[in-house]
């Protein structure tokens, strides 16, 4: 028996409350709904992976992921050599075309498992470490201009230097006031970007861009609905701020297509691109087509998926549009030692695998 062969696989559907609701266009998020996958090999090592429910972002519902895992995918893993890594996900995708969400979590778990088996950090399996630390974006999404600015000030005092303002909850004029107000309050050394989560019309986006010239946005993410391609080209041609896409990007073909409209960058998420392996493939395409990368998790993931974001951020050529690990927005995590930033900067974990260990008691507490 090959000791690296998978002998057991299970998945846990969780619902974890946030510290406070996160407000964004069209929704108020109060809980994370996430699937945690546990894979154990014959040598006794355990790998953990995660995929958060995100049907609006190209992902799947928690129910869809859980059903796919438990009705076919799980049994197909038993006896497979874990060291095959991305080849396992490719084979599963062909066999279970509707199981993309669960397969992405499995892919992540395999990098954790094989890293532990080999005694190396997951970034080693991704090609090696290019940086030792990375500054994260802090998300700002409140009901008022004043509280947006206040939160940004508090986070700057903790060392954060990159902020993403969530748009579409307030009026466009208030969104403008928040962006400009944060710039005036925090100075020119920090970076600000904004994300409308498809909540703007073309006219809204034009108004916001025109009104935030002095805020000098690093980029504006997904201001328009996915199918508003004429509007997308129009706002790109304004050349006021770089335009990025998130919800519109669910495949490599989408990334290539986006270039003809003038898009400057994309948000890469393990949840919609096939896990770690899919993000690595996507990043190569971004390099080739000159697309900037925002490496992100959805609001909110546990430290398992956030650890994967950090490992990826160490391995990719560039992450100039920042990273967004989202576990700090949870009221409680499922790992014993959540990764925390120091003075607004994350140090890349060097422990074997993803660098975190799940507390199975906490895991079961949030199971649904």
GROMACS .gro file of C-alpha atoms in nm:
model
  368
    1UNK     CA    1   0.000   0.000   0.000
    2UNK     CA    2   0.139   0.340  -0.103
    3UNK     CA    3   0.149   0.546   0.219
    4UNK     CA    4   0.058   0.861   0.021
    5UNK     CA    5  -0.267   0.710  -0.106
    6UNK     CA    6  -0.586   0.867   0.029
    7UNK     CA    7  -0.761   0.642   0.277
    8UNK     CA    8  -1.035   0.874   0.405
    9UNK     CA    9  -1.213   1.191   0.292
   10UNK     CA   10  -1.491   1.392   0.453
   11UNK     CA   11  -1.651   1.734   0.427
   12UNK     CA   12  -1.819   1.968   0.676
   13UNK     CA   13  -2.076   2.233   0.585
   14UNK     CA   14  -2.032   2.529   0.821
   15UNK     CA   15  -2.210   2.854   0.899
   16UNK     CA   16  -1.989   3.096   1.095
   17UNK     CA   17  -2.100   3.445   1.210
   18UNK     CA   18  -1.904   3.756   1.116
   19UNK     CA   19  -1.779   4.004   1.375
   20UNK     CA   20  -2.022   4.254   1.221
   21UNK     CA   21  -2.225   4.259   0.900
   22UNK     CA   22  -2.032   4.342   0.585
   23UNK     CA   23  -2.227   4.574   0.359
   24UNK     CA   24  -2.192   4.563  -0.018
   25UNK     CA   25  -2.412   4.630  -0.318
   26UNK     CA   26  -2.723   4.417  -0.307
   27UNK     CA   27  -2.656   4.233   0.016
   28UNK     CA   28  -2.564   4.244   0.383
   29UNK     CA   29  -2.350   3.945   0.481
   30UNK     CA   30  -2.380   3.826   0.841
   31UNK     CA   31  -2.240   3.470   0.818
   32UNK     CA   32  -1.985   3.274   0.620
   33UNK     CA   33  -2.126   2.962   0.460
   34UNK     CA   34  -1.831   2.742   0.382
   35UNK     CA   35  -1.735   2.383   0.302
   36UNK     CA   36  -1.432   2.237   0.480
   37UNK     CA   37  -1.274   1.924   0.331
   38UNK     CA   38  -1.058   1.682   0.530
   39UNK     CA   39  -0.836   1.434   0.343
   40UNK     CA   40  -0.623   1.174   0.521
   41UNK     CA   41  -0.356   0.954   0.366
   42UNK     CA   42  -0.241   0.610   0.480
   43UNK     CA   43   0.068   0.765   0.642
   44UNK     CA   44  -0.158   0.949   0.889
   45UNK     CA   45  -0.116   1.300   0.753
   46UNK     CA   46  -0.428   1.517   0.718
   47UNK     CA   47  -0.486   1.793   0.464
   48UNK     CA   48  -0.753   2.062   0.491
   49UNK     CA   49  -0.922   2.259   0.214
   50UNK     CA   50  -1.208   2.507   0.190
   51UNK     CA   51  -1.454   2.661  -0.050
   52UNK     CA   52  -1.701   2.930   0.050
   53UNK     CA   53  -2.050   2.951  -0.098
   54UNK     CA   54  -2.044   3.221  -0.366
   55UNK     CA   55  -2.290   3.163  -0.652
   56UNK     CA   56  -2.283   3.533  -0.747
   57UNK     CA   57  -1.903   3.520  -0.787
   58UNK     CA   58  -1.888   3.213  -1.008
   59UNK     CA   59  -1.892   2.966  -0.720
   60UNK     CA   60  -2.164   2.735  -0.591
   61UNK     CA   61  -2.406   2.714  -0.300
   62UNK     CA   62  -2.309   2.529   0.015
   63UNK     CA   63  -2.576   2.268  -0.053
   64UNK     CA   64  -2.452   2.208  -0.407
   65UNK     CA   65  -2.092   2.164  -0.291
   66UNK     CA   66  -2.185   1.934  -0.005
   67UNK     CA   67  -2.410   1.717  -0.221
   68UNK     CA   68  -2.148   1.686  -0.494
   69UNK     CA   69  -1.881   1.584  -0.246
   70UNK     CA   70  -2.092   1.324  -0.069
   71UNK     CA   71  -2.253   1.172  -0.378
   72UNK     CA   72  -1.967   1.044  -0.587
   73UNK     CA   73  -1.663   1.267  -0.545
   74UNK     CA   74  -1.570   1.141  -0.199
   75UNK     CA   75  -1.567   0.776  -0.306
   76UNK     CA   76  -1.357   0.858  -0.614
   77UNK     CA   77  -1.077   0.993  -0.391
   78UNK     CA   78  -1.017   0.673  -0.196
   79UNK     CA   79  -0.697   0.495  -0.299
   80UNK     CA   80  -0.570   0.783  -0.515
   81UNK     CA   81  -0.207   0.891  -0.472
   82UNK     CA   82  -0.228   1.235  -0.309
   83UNK     CA   83   0.102   1.341  -0.469
   84UNK     CA   84  -0.071   1.367  -0.806
   85UNK     CA   85  -0.205   1.706  -0.687
   86UNK     CA   86  -0.363   1.901  -0.976
   87UNK     CA   87  -0.405   1.585  -1.185
   88UNK     CA   88  -0.659   1.467  -0.927
   89UNK     CA   89  -0.871   1.778  -0.968
   90UNK     CA   90  -0.853   1.754  -1.347
   91UNK     CA   91  -0.975   1.393  -1.341
   92UNK     CA   92  -1.253   1.474  -1.096
   93UNK     CA   93  -1.367   1.771  -1.307
   94UNK     CA   94  -1.409   1.549  -1.612
   95UNK     CA   95  -1.601   1.290  -1.412
   96UNK     CA   96  -1.811   1.536  -1.207
   97UNK     CA   97  -1.867   1.850  -1.419
   98UNK     CA   98  -2.111   1.992  -1.162
   99UNK     CA   99  -1.874   1.939  -0.870
  100UNK     CA  100  -1.644   2.239  -0.925
  101UNK     CA  101  -1.688   2.389  -0.578
  102UNK     CA  102  -1.606   2.071  -0.388
  103UNK     CA  103  -1.320   1.989  -0.625
  104UNK     CA  104  -1.162   2.332  -0.561
  105UNK     CA  105  -1.165   2.259  -0.186
  106UNK     CA  106  -1.014   1.915  -0.248
  107UNK     CA  107  -0.735   2.069  -0.457
  108UNK     CA  108  -0.649   2.302  -0.167
  109UNK     CA  109  -0.653   2.014   0.081
  110UNK     CA  110  -0.411   1.818  -0.137
  111UNK     CA  111  -0.153   2.098  -0.129
  112UNK     CA  112  -0.184   2.100   0.250
  113UNK     CA  113  -0.158   1.721   0.270
  114UNK     CA  114   0.136   1.674   0.033
  115UNK     CA  115   0.320   1.965   0.192
  116UNK     CA  116   0.289   1.792   0.529
  117UNK     CA  117   0.394   1.458   0.381
  118UNK     CA  118   0.707   1.615   0.231
  119UNK     CA  119   0.773   1.852   0.521
  120UNK     CA  120   0.759   2.166   0.305
  121UNK     CA  121   0.539   2.475   0.290
  122UNK     CA  122   0.272   2.464   0.021
  123UNK     CA  123   0.442   2.747  -0.170
  124UNK     CA  124   0.729   2.505  -0.243
  125UNK     CA  125   0.484   2.286  -0.436
  126UNK     CA  126   0.372   2.599  -0.627
  127UNK     CA  127   0.721   2.676  -0.756
  128UNK     CA  128   0.886   2.840  -0.457
  129UNK     CA  129   0.869   3.155  -0.249
  130UNK     CA  130   0.921   3.494  -0.415
  131UNK     CA  131   0.852   3.710  -0.109
  132UNK     CA  132   0.850   3.671   0.269
  133UNK     CA  133   0.564   3.906   0.350
  134UNK     CA  134   0.269   4.074   0.184
  135UNK     CA  135   0.042   4.369   0.278
  136UNK     CA  136  -0.331   4.289   0.274
  137UNK     CA  137  -0.624   4.504   0.171
  138UNK     CA  138  -0.862   4.597   0.451
  139UNK     CA  139  -1.226   4.612   0.343
  140UNK     CA  140  -1.429   4.919   0.438
  141UNK     CA  141  -1.806   4.880   0.410
  142UNK     CA  142  -2.031   5.071   0.650
  143UNK     CA  143  -2.357   5.266   0.634
  144UNK     CA  144  -2.209   5.616   0.651
  145UNK     CA  145  -1.925   5.828   0.514
  146UNK     CA  146  -1.814   5.917   0.865
  147UNK     CA  147  -1.786   5.555   0.982
  148UNK     CA  148  -1.600   5.459   0.662
  149UNK     CA  149  -1.337   5.725   0.732
  150UNK     CA  150  -1.325   5.641   1.103
  151UNK     CA  151  -1.264   5.271   1.036
  152UNK     CA  152  -0.993   5.350   0.782
  153UNK     CA  153  -0.816   5.571   1.037
  154UNK     CA  154  -0.827   5.297   1.300
  155UNK     CA  155  -0.685   5.042   1.059
  156UNK     CA  156  -0.412   5.278   0.940
  157UNK     CA  157  -0.306   5.310   1.304
  158UNK     CA  158  -0.268   4.929   1.309
  159UNK     CA  159  -0.035   4.946   1.012
  160UNK     CA  160  -0.269   4.884   0.717
  161UNK     CA  161  -0.171   5.071   0.402
  162UNK     CA  162  -0.415   4.933   0.141
  163UNK     CA  163  -0.794   4.977   0.164
  164UNK     CA  164  -1.083   4.852  -0.046
  165UNK     CA  165  -1.402   5.056  -0.020
  166UNK     CA  166  -1.726   4.865  -0.076
  167UNK     CA  167  -1.965   5.067  -0.294
  168UNK     CA  168  -2.335   5.057  -0.371
  169UNK     CA  169  -2.470   5.053  -0.016
  170UNK     CA  170  -2.486   5.431   0.006
  171UNK     CA  171  -2.561   5.679  -0.272
  172UNK     CA  172  -2.300   5.739  -0.542
  173UNK     CA  173  -2.231   6.084  -0.399
  174UNK     CA  174  -2.172   5.933  -0.055
  175UNK     CA  175  -1.943   5.670  -0.208
  176UNK     CA  176  -1.745   5.956  -0.365
  177UNK     CA  177  -1.729   6.137  -0.032
  178UNK     CA  178  -1.599   5.822   0.139
  179UNK     CA  179  -1.325   5.764  -0.117
  180UNK     CA  180  -1.212   6.126  -0.122
  181UNK     CA  181  -1.249   6.155   0.257
  182UNK     CA  182  -1.032   5.848   0.320
  183UNK     CA  183  -0.764   5.988   0.090
  184UNK     CA  184  -0.770   6.326   0.266
  185UNK     CA  185  -0.770   6.170   0.612
  186UNK     CA  186  -0.500   5.909   0.551
  187UNK     CA  187  -0.268   6.092   0.312
  188UNK     CA  188  -0.100   6.003  -0.015
  189UNK     CA  189   0.116   5.715   0.105
  190UNK     CA  190  -0.171   5.467   0.137
  191UNK     CA  191  -0.348   5.288  -0.148
  192UNK     CA  192  -0.724   5.295  -0.202
  193UNK     CA  193  -0.933   5.084  -0.434
  194UNK     CA  194  -1.309   5.039  -0.456
  195UNK     CA  195  -1.547   4.754  -0.538
  196UNK     CA  196  -1.909   4.796  -0.647
  197UNK     CA  197  -1.987   4.422  -0.676
  198UNK     CA  198  -2.189   4.487  -0.995
  199UNK     CA  199  -2.403   4.743  -0.811
  200UNK     CA  200  -2.350   5.043  -1.042
  201UNK     CA  201  -2.508   5.145  -1.369
  202UNK     CA  202  -2.278   5.285  -1.637
  203UNK     CA  203  -2.383   5.636  -1.540
  204UNK     CA  204  -2.315   5.564  -1.172
  205UNK     CA  205  -1.968   5.436  -1.254
  206UNK     CA  206  -1.886   5.738  -1.469
  207UNK     CA  207  -2.007   5.971  -1.193
  208UNK     CA  208  -1.801   5.786  -0.931
  209UNK     CA  209  -1.485   5.787  -1.141
  210UNK     CA  210  -1.520   6.155  -1.230
  211UNK     CA  211  -1.585   6.241  -0.864
  212UNK     CA  212  -1.290   6.047  -0.725
  213UNK     CA  213  -1.007   6.175  -0.943
  214UNK     CA  214  -0.836   6.331  -0.642
  215UNK     CA  215  -0.867   6.004  -0.448
  216UNK     CA  216  -0.625   5.845  -0.701
  217UNK     CA  217  -0.778   5.498  -0.690
  218UNK     CA  218  -0.545   5.205  -0.748
  219UNK     CA  219  -0.837   5.037  -0.928
  220UNK     CA  220  -1.216   5.015  -0.943
  221UNK     CA  221  -1.340   4.655  -0.925
  222UNK     CA  222  -1.648   4.514  -1.098
  223UNK     CA  223  -1.856   4.833  -1.106
  224UNK     CA  224  -2.106   4.696  -1.362
  225UNK     CA  225  -2.319   4.388  -1.422
  226UNK     CA  226  -2.143   4.107  -1.606
  227UNK     CA  227  -2.335   4.161  -1.929
  228UNK     CA  228  -2.285   4.539  -1.949
  229UNK     CA  229  -1.994   4.516  -2.190
  230UNK     CA  230  -2.063   4.847  -2.366
  231UNK     CA  231  -2.054   5.022  -2.030
  232UNK     CA  232  -1.735   4.839  -1.937
  233UNK     CA  233  -1.558   4.959  -2.249
  234UNK     CA  234  -1.682   5.313  -2.190
  235UNK     CA  235  -1.547   5.341  -1.835
  236UNK     CA  236  -1.218   5.180  -1.933
  237UNK     CA  237  -1.177   5.442  -2.208
  238UNK     CA  238  -1.212   5.723  -1.952
  239UNK     CA  239  -0.865   5.634  -1.823
  240UNK     CA  240  -0.941   5.784  -1.483
  241UNK     CA  241  -0.864   5.470  -1.282
  242UNK     CA  242  -0.773   5.115  -1.385
  243UNK     CA  243  -1.077   4.887  -1.407
  244UNK     CA  244  -1.070   4.535  -1.262
  245UNK     CA  245  -1.315   4.244  -1.284
  246UNK     CA  246  -1.417   3.984  -1.028
  247UNK     CA  247  -1.767   3.839  -1.071
  248UNK     CA  248  -1.719   3.848  -1.450
  249UNK     CA  249  -1.412   3.626  -1.427
  250UNK     CA  250  -1.491   3.255  -1.391
  251UNK     CA  251  -1.243   3.109  -1.637
  252UNK     CA  252  -0.918   3.176  -1.820
  253UNK     CA  253  -1.122   3.249  -2.133
  254UNK     CA  254  -1.296   3.531  -1.943
  255UNK     CA  255  -0.958   3.684  -1.853
  256UNK     CA  256  -0.840   3.681  -2.213
  257UNK     CA  257  -1.173   3.823  -2.335
  258UNK     CA  258  -1.160   4.107  -2.080
  259UNK     CA  259  -0.850   4.257  -2.238
  260UNK     CA  260  -1.034   4.371  -2.551
  261UNK     CA  261  -1.255   4.598  -2.340
  262UNK     CA  262  -0.957   4.767  -2.176
  263UNK     CA  263  -0.966   4.590  -1.839
  264UNK     CA  264  -0.643   4.629  -1.641
  265UNK     CA  265  -0.666   4.346  -1.389
  266UNK     CA  266  -0.869   4.066  -1.237
  267UNK     CA  267  -0.951   3.916  -0.901
  268UNK     CA  268  -0.836   3.555  -0.868
  269UNK     CA  269  -1.024   3.334  -0.621
  270UNK     CA  270  -0.965   2.968  -0.542
  271UNK     CA  271  -1.342   2.921  -0.502
  272UNK     CA  272  -1.421   2.981  -0.870
  273UNK     CA  273  -1.103   2.887  -1.056
  274UNK     CA  274  -1.043   2.530  -0.938
  275UNK     CA  275  -0.857   2.581  -0.613
  276UNK     CA  276  -0.484   2.650  -0.584
  277UNK     CA  277  -0.400   2.475  -0.912
  278UNK     CA  278  -0.653   2.687  -1.101
  279UNK     CA  279  -0.521   3.012  -0.958
  280UNK     CA  280  -0.166   2.915  -1.053
  281UNK     CA  281  -0.274   2.850  -1.413
  282UNK     CA  282  -0.472   3.176  -1.420
  283UNK     CA  283  -0.177   3.377  -1.289
  284UNK     CA  284   0.039   3.258  -1.580
  285UNK     CA  285  -0.225   3.389  -1.822
  286UNK     CA  286  -0.242   3.720  -1.634
  287UNK     CA  287   0.135   3.757  -1.669
  288UNK     CA  288   0.115   3.685  -2.041
  289UNK     CA  289  -0.166   3.935  -2.104
  290UNK     CA  290  -0.042   4.209  -1.873
  291UNK     CA  291  -0.330   4.182  -1.626
  292UNK     CA  292  -0.278   4.291  -1.268
  293UNK     CA  293  -0.379   4.043  -0.997
  294UNK     CA  294  -0.588   4.091  -0.686
  295UNK     CA  295  -0.564   3.766  -0.492
  296UNK     CA  296  -0.878   3.737  -0.287
  297UNK     CA  297  -1.107   3.537  -0.066
  298UNK     CA  298  -1.480   3.597  -0.041
  299UNK     CA  299  -1.629   3.751   0.273
  300UNK     CA  300  -1.568   3.546   0.465
  301UNK     CA  301  -1.346   3.240   0.464
  302UNK     CA  302  -1.178   3.067   0.755
  303UNK     CA  303  -0.803   3.061   0.813
  304UNK     CA  304  -0.780   2.751   0.594
  305UNK     CA  305  -0.863   2.937   0.270
  306UNK     CA  306  -0.684   3.250   0.392
  307UNK     CA  307  -0.368   3.046   0.450
  308UNK     CA  308  -0.395   2.925   0.090
  309UNK     CA  309  -0.420   3.288  -0.026
  310UNK     CA  310  -0.100   3.368   0.163
  311UNK     CA  311   0.084   3.067   0.022
  312UNK     CA  312  -0.022   3.169  -0.328
  313UNK     CA  313   0.083   3.528  -0.265
  314UNK     CA  314   0.433   3.402  -0.189
  315UNK     CA  315   0.454   3.201  -0.512
  316UNK     CA  316   0.299   3.428  -0.778
  317UNK     CA  317   0.515   3.663  -0.986
  318UNK     CA  318   0.316   3.971  -0.889
  319UNK     CA  319   0.023   4.059  -0.662
  320UNK     CA  320   0.035   4.434  -0.717
  321UNK     CA  321  -0.338   4.478  -0.656
  322UNK     CA  322  -0.309   4.328  -0.312
  323UNK     CA  323  -0.442   4.025  -0.132
  324UNK     CA  324  -0.761   3.987   0.068
  325UNK     CA  325  -0.751   3.705   0.323
  326UNK     CA  326  -1.088   3.731   0.490
  327UNK     CA  327  -1.072   3.522   0.809
  328UNK     CA  328  -1.028   3.829   1.033
  329UNK     CA  329  -1.391   3.922   0.961
  330UNK     CA  330  -1.516   3.606   1.138
  331UNK     CA  331  -1.641   3.619   1.497
  332UNK     CA  332  -1.458   3.290   1.558
  333UNK     CA  333  -1.219   3.083   1.352
  334UNK     CA  334  -1.184   2.705   1.323
  335UNK     CA  335  -0.806   2.683   1.361
  336UNK     CA  336  -0.603   2.686   1.681
  337UNK     CA  337  -0.374   2.972   1.575
  338UNK     CA  338  -0.523   3.203   1.311
  339UNK     CA  339  -0.265   3.384   1.102
  340UNK     CA  340  -0.261   3.749   1.205
  341UNK     CA  341  -0.087   4.048   1.048
  342UNK     CA  342   0.186   4.241   1.225
  343UNK     CA  343   0.172   4.616   1.166
  344UNK     CA  344  -0.061   4.558   0.873
  345UNK     CA  345   0.166   4.300   0.705
  346UNK     CA  346   0.133   3.921   0.683
  347UNK     CA  347   0.445   3.711   0.722
  348UNK     CA  348   0.418   3.406   0.495
  349UNK     CA  349   0.398   3.088   0.709
  350UNK     CA  350   0.688   2.848   0.654
  351UNK     CA  351   0.536   2.547   0.831
  352UNK     CA  352   0.460   2.234   0.632
  353UNK     CA  353   0.145   2.252   0.420
  354UNK     CA  354  -0.074   2.561   0.440
  355UNK     CA  355   0.061   2.653   0.783
  356UNK     CA  356  -0.256   2.620   0.995
  357UNK     CA  357  -0.416   2.338   1.194
  358UNK     CA  358  -0.791   2.294   1.220
  359UNK     CA  359  -0.949   2.247   1.562
  360UNK     CA  360  -1.204   1.973   1.497
  361UNK     CA  361  -1.407   2.063   1.805
  362UNK     CA  362  -1.458   2.416   1.672
  363UNK     CA  363  -1.527   2.272   1.330
  364UNK     CA  364  -1.816   2.061   1.459
  365UNK     CA  365  -1.954   2.353   1.660
  366UNK     CA  366  -2.037   2.544   1.340
  367UNK     CA  367  -2.153   2.246   1.136
  368UNK     CA  368  -2.500   2.271   0.979
   0.00000   0.00000   0.00000
